[in-house]
JSON list of C-alpha atoms in Angstrom, two decimals:
[
{"chain": "A", "resi": 1, "resn": "MET", "atom": "CA", "xyz": [21.21, -21.72, -6.29]},
{"chain": "A", "resi": 2, "resn": "VAL", "atom": "CA", "xyz": [18.14, -21.52, -3.99]},
{"chain": "A", "resi": 3, "resn": "ASP", "atom": "CA", "xyz": [15.33, -20.20, -5.51]},
{"chain": "A", "resi": 4, "resn": "VAL", "atom": "CA", "xyz": [13.84, -16.67, -3.95]},
{"chain": "A", "resi": 5, "resn": "THR", "atom": "CA", "xyz": [11.36, -16.12, -6.51]},
{"chain": "A", "resi": 6, "resn": "GLY", "atom": "CA", "xyz": [8.67, -15.89, -4.10]},
{"chain": "A", "resi": 7, "resn": "LYS", "atom": "CA", "xyz": [10.31, -14.09, -0.97]},
{"chain": "A", "resi": 8, "resn": "ASN", "atom": "CA", "xyz": [9.64, -10.75, -0.63]},
{"chain": "A", "resi": 9, "resn": "GLU", "atom": "CA", "xyz": [11.76, -7.84, -1.26]},
{"chain": "A", "resi": 10, "resn": "THR", "atom": "CA", "xyz": [13.18, -6.04, 1.78]},
{"chain": "A", "resi": 11, "resn": "VAL", "atom": "CA", "xyz": [15.83, -4.18, 3.19]},
{"chain": "A", "resi": 12, "resn": "ARG", "atom": "CA", "xyz": [18.74, -6.39, 4.05]},
{"chain": "A", "resi": 13, "resn": "ALA", "atom": "CA", "xyz": [21.84, -5.80, 5.94]},
{"chain": "A", "resi": 14, "resn": "ALA", "atom": "CA", "xyz": [24.84, -7.25, 7.34]},
{"chain": "A", "resi": 15, "resn": "ARG", "atom": "CA", "xyz": [28.27, -6.86, 9.32]},
{"chain": "A", "resi": 16, "resn": "ALA", "atom": "CA", "xyz": [31.57, -9.07, 8.96]},
{"chain": "A", "resi": 17, "resn": "GLU", "atom": "CA", "xyz": [34.82, -8.85, 10.66]},
{"chain": "A", "resi": 18, "resn": "ALA", "atom": "CA", "xyz": [38.18, -9.70, 10.70]},
{"chain": "A", "resi": 19, "resn": "PHE", "atom": "CA", "xyz": [41.25, -9.55, 12.18]},
{"chain": "A", "resi": 20, "resn": "VAL", "atom": "CA", "xyz": [44.88, -9.74, 11.05]},
{"chain": "A", "resi": 21, "resn": "GLU", "atom": "CA", "xyz": [47.59, -10.29, 13.67]},
{"chain": "A", "resi": 22, "resn": "MET", "atom": "CA", "xyz": [51.02, -9.27, 13.50]},
{"chain": "A", "resi": 23, "resn": "SER", "atom": "CA", "xyz": [54.06, -8.20, 14.85]},
{"chain": "A", "resi": 24, "resn": "PRO", "atom": "CA", "xyz": [54.41, -4.68, 16.39]},
{"chain": "A", "resi": 25, "resn": "SER", "atom": "CA", "xyz": [57.28, -3.85, 13.86]},
{"chain": "A", "resi": 26, "resn": "THR", "atom": "CA", "xyz": [54.67, -4.87, 11.05]},
{"chain": "A", "resi": 27, "resn": "VAL", "atom": "CA", "xyz": [52.00, -2.28, 12.91]},
{"chain": "A", "resi": 28, "resn": "LYS", "atom": "CA", "xyz": [54.64, 0.47, 13.02]},
{"chain": "A", "resi": 29, "resn": "LEU", "atom": "CA", "xyz": [55.08, -0.13, 9.48]},
{"chain": "A", "resi": 30, "resn": "LEU", "atom": "CA", "xyz": [51.55, 0.00, 8.59]},
{"chain": "A", "resi": 31, "resn": "LYS", "atom": "CA", "xyz": [50.66, 2.93, 10.66]},
{"chain": "A", "resi": 32, "resn": "GLU", "atom": "CA", "xyz": [53.24, 5.14, 9.25]},
{"chain": "A", "resi": 33, "resn": "ASN", "atom": "CA", "xyz": [52.72, 3.97, 5.48]},
{"chain": "A", "resi": 34, "resn": "GLY", "atom": "CA", "xyz": [56.23, 2.34, 5.35]},
{"chain": "A", "resi": 35, "resn": "LEU", "atom": "CA", "xyz": [55.73, -0.92, 3.78]},
{"chain": "A", "resi": 36, "resn": "PRO", "atom": "CA", "xyz": [57.22, -1.69, 0.79]},
{"chain": "A", "resi": 37, "resn": "LYS", "atom": "CA", "xyz": [54.19, -1.84, -1.42]},
{"chain": "A", "resi": 38, "resn": "GLY", "atom": "CA", "xyz": [52.62, 1.53, -0.09]},
{"chain": "A", "resi": 39, "resn": "ASN", "atom": "CA", "xyz": [49.32, 2.29, 1.71]},
{"chain": "A", "resi": 40, "resn": "ALA", "atom": "CA", "xyz": [48.34, -0.97, 2.76]},
{"chain": "A", "resi": 41, "resn": "VAL", "atom": "CA", "xyz": [44.90, 0.23, 4.57]},
{"chain": "A", "resi": 42, "resn": "GLU", "atom": "CA", "xyz": [43.45, 2.28, 1.52]},
{"chain": "A", "resi": 43, "resn": "VAL", "atom": "CA", "xyz": [44.64, -0.25, -1.07]},
{"chain": "A", "resi": 44, "resn": "ALA", "atom": "CA", "xyz": [42.85, -3.29, 1.33]},
{"chain": "A", "resi": 45, "resn": "ARG", "atom": "CA", "xyz": [39.40, -1.20, 2.20]},
{"chain": "A", "resi": 46, "resn": "ILE", "atom": "CA", "xyz": [39.41, -0.59, -1.92]},
{"chain": "A", "resi": 47, "resn": "ALA", "atom": "CA", "xyz": [40.23, -3.97, -2.34]},
{"chain": "A", "resi": 48, "resn": "GLY", "atom": "CA", "xyz": [37.32, -5.33, 0.10]},
{"chain": "A", "resi": 49, "resn": "ILE", "atom": "CA", "xyz": [34.83, -2.96, -1.27]},
{"chain": "A", "resi": 50, "resn": "GLN", "atom": "CA", "xyz": [35.75, -4.62, -4.72]},
{"chain": "A", "resi": 51, "resn": "ALA", "atom": "CA", "xyz": [35.22, -8.13, -3.66]},
{"chain": "A", "resi": 52, "resn": "GLY", "atom": "CA", "xyz": [32.10, -7.72, -1.69]},
{"chain": "A", "resi": 53, "resn": "LYS", "atom": "CA", "xyz": [30.56, -6.32, -5.05]},
{"chain": "A", "resi": 54, "resn": "LYS", "atom": "CA", "xyz": [31.75, -9.69, -6.96]},
{"chain": "A", "resi": 55, "resn": "THR", "atom": "CA", "xyz": [30.78, -12.29, -4.36]},
{"chain": "A", "resi": 56, "resn": "SER", "atom": "CA", "xyz": [28.37, -14.16, -6.78]},
{"chain": "A", "resi": 57, "resn": "GLU", "atom": "CA", "xyz": [31.74, -14.40, -8.99]},
{"chain": "A", "resi": 58, "resn": "LEU", "atom": "CA", "xyz": [33.47, -15.78, -6.19]},
{"chain": "A", "resi": 59, "resn": "ILE", "atom": "CA", "xyz": [31.15, -17.88, -4.55]},
{"chain": "A", "resi": 60, "resn": "PRO", "atom": "CA", "xyz": [29.58, -20.33, -7.02]},
{"chain": "A", "resi": 61, "resn": "LEU", "atom": "CA", "xyz": [25.99, -20.40, -5.91]},
{"chain": "A", "resi": 62, "resn": "CYS", "atom": "CA", "xyz": [25.71, -16.99, -4.27]},
{"chain": "A", "resi": 63, "resn": "HIS", "atom": "CA", "xyz": [22.63, -14.79, -5.84]},
{"chain": "A", "resi": 64, "resn": "PRO", "atom": "CA", "xyz": [24.11, -11.53, -7.51]},
{"chain": "A", "resi": 65, "resn": "LEU", "atom": "CA", "xyz": [23.08, -8.36, -5.73]},
{"chain": "A", "resi": 66, "resn": "ALA", "atom": "CA", "xyz": [22.74, -5.17, -6.61]},
{"chain": "A", "resi": 67, "resn": "LEU", "atom": "CA", "xyz": [24.41, -3.46, -3.60]},
{"chain": "A", "resi": 68, "resn": "THR", "atom": "CA", "xyz": [22.86, -0.44, -2.45]},
{"chain": "A", "resi": 69, "resn": "HIS", "atom": "CA", "xyz": [25.78, 0.30, 0.53]},
{"chain": "A", "resi": 70, "resn": "LEU", "atom": "CA", "xyz": [29.30, -1.55, 0.92]},
{"chain": "A", "resi": 71, "resn": "ASP", "atom": "CA", "xyz": [31.70, 0.00, 3.21]},
{"chain": "A", "resi": 72, "resn": "VAL", "atom": "CA", "xyz": [34.89, -1.13, 4.89]},
{"chain": "A", "resi": 73, "resn": "SER", "atom": "CA", "xyz": [36.61, 0.38, 7.34]},
{"chain": "A", "resi": 74, "resn": "ILE", "atom": "CA", "xyz": [40.01, -0.74, 8.87]},
{"chain": "A", "resi": 75, "resn": "GLU", "atom": "CA", "xyz": [41.30, 0.29, 12.39]},
{"chain": "A", "resi": 76, "resn": "VAL", "atom": "CA", "xyz": [45.03, -0.21, 12.84]},
{"chain": "A", "resi": 77, "resn": "THR", "atom": "CA", "xyz": [45.50, -1.72, 16.73]},
{"chain": "A", "resi": 78, "resn": "ASN", "atom": "CA", "xyz": [48.43, -2.18, 18.80]},
{"chain": "A", "resi": 79, "resn": "SER", "atom": "CA", "xyz": [48.67, -6.05, 17.72]},
{"chain": "A", "resi": 80, "resn": "GLY", "atom": "CA", "xyz": [47.25, -6.00, 13.80]},
{"chain": "A", "resi": 81, "resn": "ALA", "atom": "CA", "xyz": [43.97, -4.41, 12.19]},
{"chain": "A", "resi": 82, "resn": "HIS", "atom": "CA", "xyz": [40.60, -4.65, 12.85]},
{"chain": "A", "resi": 83, "resn": "ILE", "atom": "CA", "xyz": [38.44, -4.91, 9.55]},
{"chain": "A", "resi": 84, "resn": "GLU", "atom": "CA", "xyz": [34.56, -4.39, 9.92]},
{"chain": "A", "resi": 85, "resn": "ALA", "atom": "CA", "xyz": [32.54, -4.44, 6.42]},
{"chain": "A", "resi": 86, "resn": "VAL", "atom": "CA", "xyz": [29.04, -3.73, 6.04]},
{"chain": "A", "resi": 87, "resn": "ALA", "atom": "CA", "xyz": [26.77, -4.25, 3.26]},
{"chain": "A", "resi": 88, "resn": "ARG", "atom": "CA", "xyz": [23.06, -3.34, 2.41]},
{"chain": "A", "resi": 89, "resn": "THR", "atom": "CA", "xyz": [20.28, -4.02, -0.29]},
{"chain": "A", "resi": 90, "resn": "LYS", "atom": "CA", "xyz": [16.81, -4.44, -1.18]},
{"chain": "A", "resi": 91, "resn": "ALA", "atom": "CA", "xyz": [16.42, -7.72, -2.57]},
{"chain": "A", "resi": 92, "resn": "GLU", "atom": "CA", "xyz": [14.81, -11.18, -1.65]},
{"chain": "A", "resi": 93, "resn": "THR", "atom": "CA", "xyz": [17.84, -12.84, -0.01]},
{"chain": "A", "resi": 94, "resn": "GLY", "atom": "CA", "xyz": [20.60, -11.54, 2.50]},
{"chain": "A", "resi": 95, "resn": "VAL", "atom": "CA", "xyz": [24.10, -9.93, 2.14]},
{"chain": "A", "resi": 96, "resn": "GLU", "atom": "CA", "xyz": [25.76, -11.91, 4.82]},
{"chain": "A", "resi": 97, "resn": "MET", "atom": "CA", "xyz": [28.26, -13.39, 2.42]},
{"chain": "A", "resi": 98, "resn": "GLU", "atom": "CA", "xyz": [28.96, -9.81, 0.52]},
{"chain": "A", "resi": 99, "resn": "ALA", "atom": "CA", "xyz": [29.68, -8.37, 4.02]},
{"chain": "A", "resi": 100, "resn": "LEU", "atom": "CA", "xyz": [31.83, -11.62, 4.88]},
{"chain": "A", "resi": 101, "resn": "THR", "atom": "CA", "xyz": [33.58, -11.36, 1.22]},
{"chain": "A", "resi": 102, "resn": "ALA", "atom": "CA", "xyz": [34.67, -7.96, 1.91]},
{"chain": "A", "resi": 103, "resn": "ALA", "atom": "CA", "xyz": [36.31, -8.07, 5.50]},
{"chain": "A", "resi": 104, "resn": "ALA", "atom": "CA", "xyz": [37.94, -11.42, 3.86]},
{"chain": "A", "resi": 105, "resn": "ILE", "atom": "CA", "xyz": [39.47, -9.88, 1.02]},
{"chain": "A", "resi": 106, "resn": "ALA", "atom": "CA", "xyz": [40.35, -6.91, 2.99]},
{"chain": "A", "resi": 107, "resn": "ALA", "atom": "CA", "xyz": [42.25, -9.03, 5.32]},
{"chain": "A", "resi": 108, "resn": "LEU", "atom": "CA", "xyz": [44.27, -11.10, 2.80]},
{"chain": "A", "resi": 109, "resn": "THR", "atom": "CA", "xyz": [45.00, -8.15, 0.70]},
{"chain": "A", "resi": 110, "resn": "LEU", "atom": "CA", "xyz": [46.64, -6.68, 4.13]},
{"chain": "A", "resi": 111, "resn": "TYR", "atom": "CA", "xyz": [48.62, -10.04, 4.36]},
{"chain": "A", "resi": 112, "resn": "ASP", "atom": "CA", "xyz": [49.74, -9.59, 0.54]},
{"chain": "A", "resi": 113, "resn": "MET", "atom": "CA", "xyz": [50.71, -5.75, 1.58]},
{"chain": "A", "resi": 114, "resn": "CYS", "atom": "CA", "xyz": [52.50, -6.91, 4.69]},
{"chain": "A", "resi": 115, "resn": "LYS", "atom": "CA", "xyz": [54.18, -10.08, 4.04]},
{"chain": "A", "resi": 116, "resn": "ALA", "atom": "CA", "xyz": [57.46, -8.67, 2.64]},
{"chain": "A", "resi": 117, "resn": "VAL", "atom": "CA", "xyz": [58.25, -7.69, 6.12]},
{"chain": "A", "resi": 118, "resn": "GLU", "atom": "CA", "xyz": [56.38, -10.62, 7.89]},
{"chain": "A", "resi": 119, "resn": "LYS", "atom": "CA", "xyz": [56.00, -14.15, 7.23]},
{"chain": "A", "resi": 120, "resn": "GLY", "atom": "CA", "xyz": [53.96, -15.33, 10.64]},
{"chain": "A", "resi": 121, "resn": "ILE", "atom": "CA", "xyz": [50.77, -12.88, 10.05]},
{"chain": "A", "resi": 122, "resn": "THR", "atom": "CA", "xyz": [47.83, -14.40, 10.97]},
{"chain": "A", "resi": 123, "resn": "ILE", "atom": "CA", "xyz": [43.78, -13.74, 9.88]},
{"chain": "A", "resi": 124, "resn": "GLY", "atom": "CA", "xyz": [41.13, -14.74, 11.98]},
{"chain": "A", "resi": 125, "resn": "PRO", "atom": "CA", "xyz": [38.39, -14.56, 12.99]},
{"chain": "A", "resi": 126, "resn": "LEU", "atom": "CA", "xyz": [36.59, -13.84, 10.29]},
{"chain": "A", "resi": 127, "resn": "ARG", "atom": "CA", "xyz": [32.88, -13.80, 11.23]},
{"chain": "A", "resi": 128, "resn": "LEU", "atom": "CA", "xyz": [29.59, -12.34, 10.99]},
{"chain": "A", "resi": 129, "resn": "LEU", "atom": "CA", "xyz": [28.76, -9.82, 13.41]},
{"chain": "A", "resi": 130, "resn": "GLU", "atom": "CA", "xyz": [24.92, -9.17, 12.56]},
{"chain": "A", "resi": 131, "resn": "LYS", "atom": "CA", "xyz": [22.33, -9.30, 9.94]},
{"chain": "A", "resi": 132, "resn": "GLU", "atom": "CA", "xyz": [19.12, -7.97, 9.32]},
{"chain": "A", "resi": 133, "resn": "GLY", "atom": "CA", "xyz": [15.89, -8.25, 7.11]},
{"chain": "A", "resi": 134, "resn": "GLY", "atom": "CA", "xyz": [13.97, -11.03, 5.45]},
{"chain": "A", "resi": 135, "resn": "LYS", "atom": "CA", "xyz": [11.75, -13.38, 7.08]},
{"chain": "A", "resi": 136, "resn": "SER", "atom": "CA", "xyz": [14.18, -14.44, 9.91]},
{"chain": "A", "resi": 137, "resn": "GLY", "atom": "CA", "xyz": [14.49, -10.80, 10.97]},
{"chain": "A", "resi": 138, "resn": "ARG", "atom": "CA", "xyz": [17.59, -9.60, 13.31]},
{"chain": "A", "resi": 139, "resn": "TRP", "atom": "CA", "xyz": [20.64, -11.34, 14.47]},
{"chain": "A", "resi": 140, "resn": "GLU", "atom": "CA", "xyz": [23.14, -10.36, 15.93]},
{"chain": "A", "resi": 141, "resn": "ARG", "atom": "CA", "xyz": [26.43, -12.38, 17.66]},
{"chain": "A", "resi": 142, "resn": "LYS", "atom": "CA", "xyz": [26.44, -12.23, 21.58]}
]
């Protein structure tokens, strides 16, 4: 891991997104909670939160962070589901990986919940939308 001992502890935040593209018939089942495995949106939301909290266990060189906030929201659209994850902490290093991990695992969970009815689901893009805190300050995707 990178040595962050000399860095100042500051409030850090990051927001990431993922999109899960699926057919209109799968979207309809998703909206109606008609999938064989049940309420896919809520299961994916909770899976994303759990994953974000375990980022340092999943990605070998990530620092373990005490998160002060982690939320995953999922909006079902006509062509799939838009996932957004927000992570915050007060630490010496940022929470970009926690936000990205939360969004990615929420997306993979939606895939798992929907794969019985559709095999051609596509995940992407998965990307950081913004981050703030630390020496580099604020960054936002244009």
